[in-house]
PDB file of C-alpha atoms and ligand atoms in Angstrom:
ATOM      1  CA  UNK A   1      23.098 109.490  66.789  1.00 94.00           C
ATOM      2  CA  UNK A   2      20.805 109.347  70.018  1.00 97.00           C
ATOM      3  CA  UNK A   3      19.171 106.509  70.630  1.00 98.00           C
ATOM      4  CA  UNK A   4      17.494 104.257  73.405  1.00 98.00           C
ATOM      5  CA  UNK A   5      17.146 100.756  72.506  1.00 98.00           C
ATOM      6  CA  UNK A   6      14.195  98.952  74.483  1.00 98.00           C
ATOM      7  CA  UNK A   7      12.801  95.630  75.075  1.00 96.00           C
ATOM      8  CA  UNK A   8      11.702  93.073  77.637  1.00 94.00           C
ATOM      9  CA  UNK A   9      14.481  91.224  79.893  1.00 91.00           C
ATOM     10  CA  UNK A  10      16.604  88.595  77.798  1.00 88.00           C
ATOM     11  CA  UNK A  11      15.762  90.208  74.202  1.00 92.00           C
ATOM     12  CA  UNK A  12      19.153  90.648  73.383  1.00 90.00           C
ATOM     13  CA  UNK A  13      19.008  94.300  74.310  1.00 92.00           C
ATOM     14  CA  UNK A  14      22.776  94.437  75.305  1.00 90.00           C
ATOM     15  CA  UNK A  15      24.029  92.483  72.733  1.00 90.00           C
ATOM     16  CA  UNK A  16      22.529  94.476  70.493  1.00 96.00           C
ATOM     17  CA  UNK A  17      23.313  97.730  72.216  1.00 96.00           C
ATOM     18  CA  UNK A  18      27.369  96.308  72.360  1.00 93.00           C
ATOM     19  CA  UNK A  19      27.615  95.745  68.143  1.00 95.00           C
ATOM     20  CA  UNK A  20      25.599  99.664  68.025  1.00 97.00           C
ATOM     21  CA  UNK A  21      28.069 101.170  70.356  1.00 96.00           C
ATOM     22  CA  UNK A  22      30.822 100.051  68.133  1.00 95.00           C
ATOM     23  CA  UNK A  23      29.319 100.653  64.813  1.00 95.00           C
ATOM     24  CA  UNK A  24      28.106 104.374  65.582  1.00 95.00           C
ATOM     25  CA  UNK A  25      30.918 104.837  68.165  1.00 96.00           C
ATOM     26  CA  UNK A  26      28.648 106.129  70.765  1.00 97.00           C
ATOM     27  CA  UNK A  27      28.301 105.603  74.355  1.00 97.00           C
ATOM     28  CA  UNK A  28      26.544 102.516  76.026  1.00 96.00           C
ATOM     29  CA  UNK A  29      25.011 104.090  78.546  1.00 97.00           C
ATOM     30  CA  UNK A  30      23.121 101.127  80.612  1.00 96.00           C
ATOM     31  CA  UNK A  31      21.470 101.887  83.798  1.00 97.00           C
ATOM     32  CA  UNK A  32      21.687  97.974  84.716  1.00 95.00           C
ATOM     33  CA  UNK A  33      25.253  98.288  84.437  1.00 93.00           C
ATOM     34  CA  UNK A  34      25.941 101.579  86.504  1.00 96.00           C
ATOM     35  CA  UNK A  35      23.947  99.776  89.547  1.00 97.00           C
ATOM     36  CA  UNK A  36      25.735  96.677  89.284  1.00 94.00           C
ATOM     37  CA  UNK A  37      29.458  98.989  89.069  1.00 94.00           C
ATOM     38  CA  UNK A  38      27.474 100.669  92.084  1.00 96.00           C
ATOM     39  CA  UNK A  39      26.888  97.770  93.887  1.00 95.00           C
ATOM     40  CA  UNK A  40      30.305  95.878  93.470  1.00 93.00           C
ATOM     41  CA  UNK A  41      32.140  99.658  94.482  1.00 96.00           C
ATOM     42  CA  UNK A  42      29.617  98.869  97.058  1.00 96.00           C
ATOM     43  CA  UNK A  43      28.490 103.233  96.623  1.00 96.00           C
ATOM     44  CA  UNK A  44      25.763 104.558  98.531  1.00 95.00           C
ATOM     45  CA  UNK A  45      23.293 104.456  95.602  1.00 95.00           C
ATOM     46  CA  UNK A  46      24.673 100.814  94.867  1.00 96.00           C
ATOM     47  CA  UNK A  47      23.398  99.610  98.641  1.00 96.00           C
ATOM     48  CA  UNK A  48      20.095 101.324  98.020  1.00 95.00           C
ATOM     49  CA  UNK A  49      19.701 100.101  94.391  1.00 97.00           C
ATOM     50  CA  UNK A  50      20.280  96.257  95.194  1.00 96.00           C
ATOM     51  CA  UNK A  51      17.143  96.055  97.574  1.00 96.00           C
ATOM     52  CA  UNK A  52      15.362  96.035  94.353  1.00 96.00           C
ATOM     53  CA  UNK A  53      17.452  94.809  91.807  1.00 95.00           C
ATOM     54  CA  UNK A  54      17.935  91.014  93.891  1.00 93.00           C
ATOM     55  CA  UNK A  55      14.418  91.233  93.850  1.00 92.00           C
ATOM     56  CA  UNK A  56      13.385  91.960  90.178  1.00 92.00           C
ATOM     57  CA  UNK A  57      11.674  95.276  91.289  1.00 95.00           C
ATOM     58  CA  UNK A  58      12.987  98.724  89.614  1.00 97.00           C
ATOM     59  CA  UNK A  59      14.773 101.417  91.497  1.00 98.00           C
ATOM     60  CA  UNK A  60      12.942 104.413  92.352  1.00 98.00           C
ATOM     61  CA  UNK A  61      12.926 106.723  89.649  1.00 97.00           C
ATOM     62  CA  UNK A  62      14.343 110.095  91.726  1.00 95.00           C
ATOM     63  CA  UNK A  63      17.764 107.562  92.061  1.00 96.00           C
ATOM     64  CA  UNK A  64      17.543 106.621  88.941  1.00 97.00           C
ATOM     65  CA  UNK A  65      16.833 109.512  87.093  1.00 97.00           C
ATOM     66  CA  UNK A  66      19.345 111.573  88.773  1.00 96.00           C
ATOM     67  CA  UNK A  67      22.286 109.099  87.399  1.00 95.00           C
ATOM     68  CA  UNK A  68      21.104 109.258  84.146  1.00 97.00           C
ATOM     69  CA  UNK A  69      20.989 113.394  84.469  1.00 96.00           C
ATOM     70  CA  UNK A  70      24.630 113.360  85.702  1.00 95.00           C
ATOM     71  CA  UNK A  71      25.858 110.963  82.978  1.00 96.00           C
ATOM     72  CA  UNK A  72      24.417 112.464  80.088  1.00 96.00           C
ATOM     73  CA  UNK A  73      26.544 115.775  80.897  1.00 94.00           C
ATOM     74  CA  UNK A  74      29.621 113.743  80.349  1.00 95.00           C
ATOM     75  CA  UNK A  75      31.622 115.041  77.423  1.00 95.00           C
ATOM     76  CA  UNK A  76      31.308 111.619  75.892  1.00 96.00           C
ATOM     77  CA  UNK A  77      27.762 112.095  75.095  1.00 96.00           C
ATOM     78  CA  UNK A  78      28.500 115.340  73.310  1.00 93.00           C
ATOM     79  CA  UNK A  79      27.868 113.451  69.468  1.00 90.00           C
ATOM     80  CA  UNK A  80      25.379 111.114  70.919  1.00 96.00           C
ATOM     81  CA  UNK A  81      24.288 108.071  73.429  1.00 98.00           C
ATOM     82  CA  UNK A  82      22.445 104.863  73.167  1.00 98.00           C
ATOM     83  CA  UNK A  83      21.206 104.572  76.434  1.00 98.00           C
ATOM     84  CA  UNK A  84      19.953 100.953  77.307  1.00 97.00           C
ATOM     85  CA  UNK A  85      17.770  99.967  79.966  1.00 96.00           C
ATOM     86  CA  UNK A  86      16.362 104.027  80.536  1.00 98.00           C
ATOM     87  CA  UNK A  87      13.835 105.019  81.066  1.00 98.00           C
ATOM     88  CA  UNK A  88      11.680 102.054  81.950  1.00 98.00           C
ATOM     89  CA  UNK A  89       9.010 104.163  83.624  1.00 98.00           C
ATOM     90  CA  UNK A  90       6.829 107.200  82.383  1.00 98.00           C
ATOM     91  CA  UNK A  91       7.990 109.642  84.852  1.00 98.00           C
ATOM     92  CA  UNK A  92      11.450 108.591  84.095  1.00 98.00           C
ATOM     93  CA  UNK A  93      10.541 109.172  79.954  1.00 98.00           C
ATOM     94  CA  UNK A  94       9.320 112.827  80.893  1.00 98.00           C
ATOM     95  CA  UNK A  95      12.188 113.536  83.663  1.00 98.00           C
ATOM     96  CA  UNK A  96      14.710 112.004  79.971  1.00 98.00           C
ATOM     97  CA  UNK A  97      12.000 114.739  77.469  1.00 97.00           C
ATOM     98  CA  UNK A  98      12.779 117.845  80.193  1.00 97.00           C
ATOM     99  CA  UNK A  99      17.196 116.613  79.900  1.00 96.00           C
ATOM    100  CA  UNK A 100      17.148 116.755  76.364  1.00 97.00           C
ATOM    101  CA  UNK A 101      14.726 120.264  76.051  1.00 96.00           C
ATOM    102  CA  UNK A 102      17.629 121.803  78.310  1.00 95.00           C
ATOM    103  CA  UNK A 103      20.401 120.395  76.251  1.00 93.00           C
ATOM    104  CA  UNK A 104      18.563 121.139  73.407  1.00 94.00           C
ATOM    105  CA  UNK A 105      18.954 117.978  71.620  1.00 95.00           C
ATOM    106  CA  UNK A 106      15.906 115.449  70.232  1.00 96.00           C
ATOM    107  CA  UNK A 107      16.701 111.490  69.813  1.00 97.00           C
ATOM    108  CA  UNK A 108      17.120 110.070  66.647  1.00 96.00           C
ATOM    109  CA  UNK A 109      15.132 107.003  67.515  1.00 97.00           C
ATOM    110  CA  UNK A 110      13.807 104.423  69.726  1.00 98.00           C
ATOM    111  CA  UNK A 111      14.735 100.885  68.983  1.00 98.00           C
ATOM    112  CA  UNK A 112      12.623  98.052  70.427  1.00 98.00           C
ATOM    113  CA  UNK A 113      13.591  94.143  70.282  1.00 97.00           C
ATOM    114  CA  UNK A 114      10.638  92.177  69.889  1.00 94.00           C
ATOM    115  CA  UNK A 115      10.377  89.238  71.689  1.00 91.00           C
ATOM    116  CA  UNK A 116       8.318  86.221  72.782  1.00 87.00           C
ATOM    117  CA  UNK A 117       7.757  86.091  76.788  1.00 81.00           C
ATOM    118  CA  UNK A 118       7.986  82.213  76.471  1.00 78.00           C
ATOM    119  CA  UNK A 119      11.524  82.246  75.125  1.00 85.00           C
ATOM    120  CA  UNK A 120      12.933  84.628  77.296  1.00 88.00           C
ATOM    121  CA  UNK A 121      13.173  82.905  80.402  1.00 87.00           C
ATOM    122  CA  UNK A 122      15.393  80.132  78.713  1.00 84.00           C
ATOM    123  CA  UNK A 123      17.050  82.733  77.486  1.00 85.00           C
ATOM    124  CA  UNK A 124      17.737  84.724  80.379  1.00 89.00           C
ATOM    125  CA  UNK A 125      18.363  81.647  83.169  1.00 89.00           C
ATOM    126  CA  UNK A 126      21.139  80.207  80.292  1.00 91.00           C
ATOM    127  CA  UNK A 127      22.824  84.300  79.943  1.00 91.00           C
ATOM    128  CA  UNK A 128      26.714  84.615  81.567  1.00 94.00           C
ATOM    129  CA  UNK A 129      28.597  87.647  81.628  1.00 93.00           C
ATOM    130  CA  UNK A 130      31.958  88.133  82.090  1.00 95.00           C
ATOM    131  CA  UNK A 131      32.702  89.724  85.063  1.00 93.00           C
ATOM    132  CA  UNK A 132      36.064  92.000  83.689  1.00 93.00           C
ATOM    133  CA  UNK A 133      35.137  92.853  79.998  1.00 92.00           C
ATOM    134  CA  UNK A 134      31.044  92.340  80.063  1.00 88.00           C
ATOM    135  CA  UNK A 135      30.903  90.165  77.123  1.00 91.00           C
ATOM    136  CA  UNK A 136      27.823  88.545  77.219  1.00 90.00           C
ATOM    137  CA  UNK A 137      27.240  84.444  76.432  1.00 92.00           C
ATOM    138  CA  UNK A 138      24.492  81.789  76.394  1.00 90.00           C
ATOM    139  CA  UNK A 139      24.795  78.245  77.591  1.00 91.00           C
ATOM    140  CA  UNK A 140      23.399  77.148  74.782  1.00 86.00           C
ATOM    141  CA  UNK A 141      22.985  79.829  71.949  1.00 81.00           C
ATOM    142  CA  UNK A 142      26.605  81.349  72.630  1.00 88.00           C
ATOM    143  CA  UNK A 143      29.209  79.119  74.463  1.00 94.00           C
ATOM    144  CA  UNK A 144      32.989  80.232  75.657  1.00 97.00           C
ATOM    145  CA  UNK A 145      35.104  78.084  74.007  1.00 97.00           C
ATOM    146  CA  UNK A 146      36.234  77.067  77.565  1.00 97.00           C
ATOM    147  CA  UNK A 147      33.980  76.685  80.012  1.00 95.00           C
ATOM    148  CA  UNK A 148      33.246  79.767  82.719  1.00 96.00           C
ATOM    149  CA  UNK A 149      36.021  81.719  80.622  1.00 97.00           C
ATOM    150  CA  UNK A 150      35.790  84.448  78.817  1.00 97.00           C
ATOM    151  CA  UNK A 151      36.868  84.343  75.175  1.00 97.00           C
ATOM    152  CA  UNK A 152      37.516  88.062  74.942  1.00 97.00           C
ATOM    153  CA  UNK A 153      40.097  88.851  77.787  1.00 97.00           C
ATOM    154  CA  UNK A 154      39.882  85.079  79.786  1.00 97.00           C
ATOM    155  CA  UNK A 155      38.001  86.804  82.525  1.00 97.00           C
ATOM    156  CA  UNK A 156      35.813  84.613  84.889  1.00 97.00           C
ATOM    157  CA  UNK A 157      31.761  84.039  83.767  1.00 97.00           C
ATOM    158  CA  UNK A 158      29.202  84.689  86.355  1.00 95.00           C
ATOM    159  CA  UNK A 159      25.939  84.539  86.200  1.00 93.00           C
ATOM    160  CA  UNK A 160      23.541  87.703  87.512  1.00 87.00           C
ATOM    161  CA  UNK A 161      21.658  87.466  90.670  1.00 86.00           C
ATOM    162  CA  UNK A 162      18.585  88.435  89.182  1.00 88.00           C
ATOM    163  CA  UNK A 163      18.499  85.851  86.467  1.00 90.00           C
ATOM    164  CA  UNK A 164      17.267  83.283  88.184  1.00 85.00           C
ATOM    165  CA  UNK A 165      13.766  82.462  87.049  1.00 85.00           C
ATOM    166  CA  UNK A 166      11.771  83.696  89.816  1.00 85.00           C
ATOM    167  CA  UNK A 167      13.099  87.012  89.465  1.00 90.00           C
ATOM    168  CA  UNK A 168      12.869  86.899  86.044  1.00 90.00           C
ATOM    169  CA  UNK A 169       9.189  86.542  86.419  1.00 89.00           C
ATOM    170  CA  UNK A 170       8.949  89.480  88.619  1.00 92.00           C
ATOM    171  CA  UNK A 171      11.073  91.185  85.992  1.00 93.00           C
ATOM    172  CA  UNK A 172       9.201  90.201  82.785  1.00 93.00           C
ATOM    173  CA  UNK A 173       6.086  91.264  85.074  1.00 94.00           C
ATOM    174  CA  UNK A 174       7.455  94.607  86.090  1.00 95.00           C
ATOM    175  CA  UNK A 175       8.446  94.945  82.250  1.00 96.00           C
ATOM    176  CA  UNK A 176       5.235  94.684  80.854  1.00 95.00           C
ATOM    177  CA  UNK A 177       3.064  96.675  83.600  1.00 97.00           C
ATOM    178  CA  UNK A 178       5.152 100.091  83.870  1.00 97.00           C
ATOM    179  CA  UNK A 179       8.168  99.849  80.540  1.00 97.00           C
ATOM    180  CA  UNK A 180       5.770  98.840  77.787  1.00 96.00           C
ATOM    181  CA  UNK A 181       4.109 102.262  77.983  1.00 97.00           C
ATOM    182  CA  UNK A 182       6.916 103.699  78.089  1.00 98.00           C
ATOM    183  CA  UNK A 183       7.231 101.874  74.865  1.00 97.00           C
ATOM    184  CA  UNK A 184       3.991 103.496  73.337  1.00 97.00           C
ATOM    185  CA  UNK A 185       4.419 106.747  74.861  1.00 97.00           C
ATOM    186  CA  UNK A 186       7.347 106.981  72.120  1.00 98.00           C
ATOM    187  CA  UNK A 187       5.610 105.232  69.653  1.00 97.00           C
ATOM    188  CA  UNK A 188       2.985 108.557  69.435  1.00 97.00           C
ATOM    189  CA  UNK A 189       6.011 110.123  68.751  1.00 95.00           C
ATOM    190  CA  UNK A 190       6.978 107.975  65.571  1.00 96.00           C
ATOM    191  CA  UNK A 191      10.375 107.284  67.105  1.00 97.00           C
ATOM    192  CA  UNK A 192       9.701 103.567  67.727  1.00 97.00           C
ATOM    193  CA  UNK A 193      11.868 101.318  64.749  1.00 97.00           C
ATOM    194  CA  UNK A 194      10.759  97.593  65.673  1.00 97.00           C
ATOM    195  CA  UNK A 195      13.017  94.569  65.088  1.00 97.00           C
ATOM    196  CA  UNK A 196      12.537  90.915  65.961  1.00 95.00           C
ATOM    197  CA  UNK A 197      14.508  89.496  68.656  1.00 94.00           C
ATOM    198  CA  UNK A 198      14.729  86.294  66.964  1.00 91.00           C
ATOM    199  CA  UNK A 199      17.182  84.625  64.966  1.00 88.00           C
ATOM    200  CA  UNK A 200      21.012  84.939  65.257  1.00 88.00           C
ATOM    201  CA  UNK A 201      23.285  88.083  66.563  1.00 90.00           C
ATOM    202  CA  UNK A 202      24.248  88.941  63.394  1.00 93.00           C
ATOM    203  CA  UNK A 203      21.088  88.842  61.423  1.00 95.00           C
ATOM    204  CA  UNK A 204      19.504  90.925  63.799  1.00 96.00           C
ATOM    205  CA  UNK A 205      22.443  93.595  63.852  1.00 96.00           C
ATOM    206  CA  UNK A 206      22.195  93.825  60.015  1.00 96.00           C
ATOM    207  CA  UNK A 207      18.763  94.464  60.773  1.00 96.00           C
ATOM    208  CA  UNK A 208      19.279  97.335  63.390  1.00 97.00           C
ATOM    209  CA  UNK A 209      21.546  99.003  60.916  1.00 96.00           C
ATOM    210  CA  UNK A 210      19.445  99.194  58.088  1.00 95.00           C
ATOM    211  CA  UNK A 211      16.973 100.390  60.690  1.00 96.00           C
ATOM    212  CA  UNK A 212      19.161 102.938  61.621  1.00 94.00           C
ATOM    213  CA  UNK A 213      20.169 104.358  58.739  1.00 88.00           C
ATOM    214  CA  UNK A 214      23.907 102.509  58.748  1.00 65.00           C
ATOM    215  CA  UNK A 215      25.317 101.297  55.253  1.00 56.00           C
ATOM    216  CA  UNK A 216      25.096  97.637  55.622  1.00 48.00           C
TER     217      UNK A 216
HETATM  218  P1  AMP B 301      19.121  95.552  83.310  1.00 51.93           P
HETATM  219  O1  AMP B 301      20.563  95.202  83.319  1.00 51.93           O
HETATM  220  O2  AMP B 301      18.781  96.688  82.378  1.00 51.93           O
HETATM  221  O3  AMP B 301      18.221  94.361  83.091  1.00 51.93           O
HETATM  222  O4  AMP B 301      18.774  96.107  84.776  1.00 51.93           O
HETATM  223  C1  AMP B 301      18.928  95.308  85.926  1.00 51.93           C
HETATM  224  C2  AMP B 301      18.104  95.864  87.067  1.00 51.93           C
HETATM  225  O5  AMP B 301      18.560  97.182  87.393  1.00 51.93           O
HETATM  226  C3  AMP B 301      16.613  96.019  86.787  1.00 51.93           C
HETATM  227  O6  AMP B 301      15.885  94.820  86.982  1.00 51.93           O
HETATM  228  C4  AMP B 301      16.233  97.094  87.807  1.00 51.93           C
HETATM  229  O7  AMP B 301      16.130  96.552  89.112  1.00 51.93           O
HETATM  230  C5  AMP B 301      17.451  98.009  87.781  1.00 51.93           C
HETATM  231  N1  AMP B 301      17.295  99.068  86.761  1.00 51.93           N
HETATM  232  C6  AMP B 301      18.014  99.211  85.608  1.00 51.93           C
HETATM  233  N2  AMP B 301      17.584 100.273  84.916  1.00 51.93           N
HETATM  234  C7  AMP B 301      16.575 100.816  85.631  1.00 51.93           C
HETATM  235  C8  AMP B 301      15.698 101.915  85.438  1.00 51.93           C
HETATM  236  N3  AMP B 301      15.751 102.681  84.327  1.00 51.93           N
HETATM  237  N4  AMP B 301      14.772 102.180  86.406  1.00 51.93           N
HETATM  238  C9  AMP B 301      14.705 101.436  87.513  1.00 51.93           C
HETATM  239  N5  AMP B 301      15.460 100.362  87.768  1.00 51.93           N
HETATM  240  C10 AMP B 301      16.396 100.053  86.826  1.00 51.93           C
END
């Protein structure tokens, strides 16, 4: 199965992509989350790519684009990816069209969470992740059962540095002015699947499977 899973900042994208990983047993593949392991290992690439990312703004796409070529010749991605948060430009959806011609593989399907803008920006200024094992909670929609802990593995909560809500506006404006035709671009293709954002982790999963073609 190879898939990209889209939508705008705070649709549930990467909890989503986290249950799909699992399910299909595929790689999660999230550009967010090599920048931020880039940044913390405090790389090369990682000091370039947060002079955007604290801002909101996207990395340039030759950066970008070249992580995504290097990772998708991992061994890993042999029986298929979800990648999550790529590409998010239309030069970066042709540079991903010329990978897969040479690998000579197709996707399977694009996924998009639909989502209200006015919703998001609760959702995203109340979103913690834990900063060992990535599980993701919501101050209000999914609590730890202790405070700044991490059910999973008991590792500390922290909140991103670009989800605070003026960056999120930059985000959700970036989003909507260069990713949603990236959206449509794949839509011409009849790979876009479309499900709604809203309502509660699971209902939306058991939507994305049937979606998918899974048995539930
Ligand atoms: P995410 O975790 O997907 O919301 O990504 C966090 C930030 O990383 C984004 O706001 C961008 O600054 C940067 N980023 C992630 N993926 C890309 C991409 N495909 N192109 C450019 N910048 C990206």
């Amino acid at each position: 199965m190879r898939l990209l899973i889209m939508g705008a900042p705070g649709a549930g994208k990467g909890t989503q992509a986290a249950l799909i990983k699992e399910y299909f047993a595929i790689p999660h593949i999230s550009t967010g989350d090599m920048f931020r392991e880039a940044i913390s290992k405090q790389t090369q690439i990682g000091k370039e790519a947060k002079k955007y990312i604290d801002k909101g703004d996207l990395v340039p796409d030759s950066v970008t684009i070249e992580l995504v070529r290097e990772r998708l010749l991992n061994e890993d991605c042999k029986n298929g990816f979800l990648l999550d948060g790529f590409p998010r430009t239309i030069a970066q959806a042709q540079a991903l069209d010329g990978m897969l011609n040479r690998l000579e593989i197709k996707l399977d399907a694009v996924l998009n969470v639909d989502i209200d803008d006015e919703i998001l920006i609760d959702r995203i200024v109340g979103r913690r992740t834990c900063s060992v094992c990535k599980e993701s909670y919501h101050m209000t929609n999914k609590k730890p059962k202790v405070m700044g802990v991490c059910d999973v593995c008991g590792g500390k909560l922290i909140q991103r540095v670009d989800d605070t809500e003026e960056t999120i506006k930059n985000r959700l404006h970036v989003y909507h002015q260069l990713t949603e035709p990236v959206l449509e671009y794949y839509f011409k293709q009849g790979l876009v699947k479309n499900v709604s954002g809203h309502g509660n982790i699971e209902e939306i999963f058991a939507k994305v499977t049937i979606l998918l073609g899974g048995n539930e």
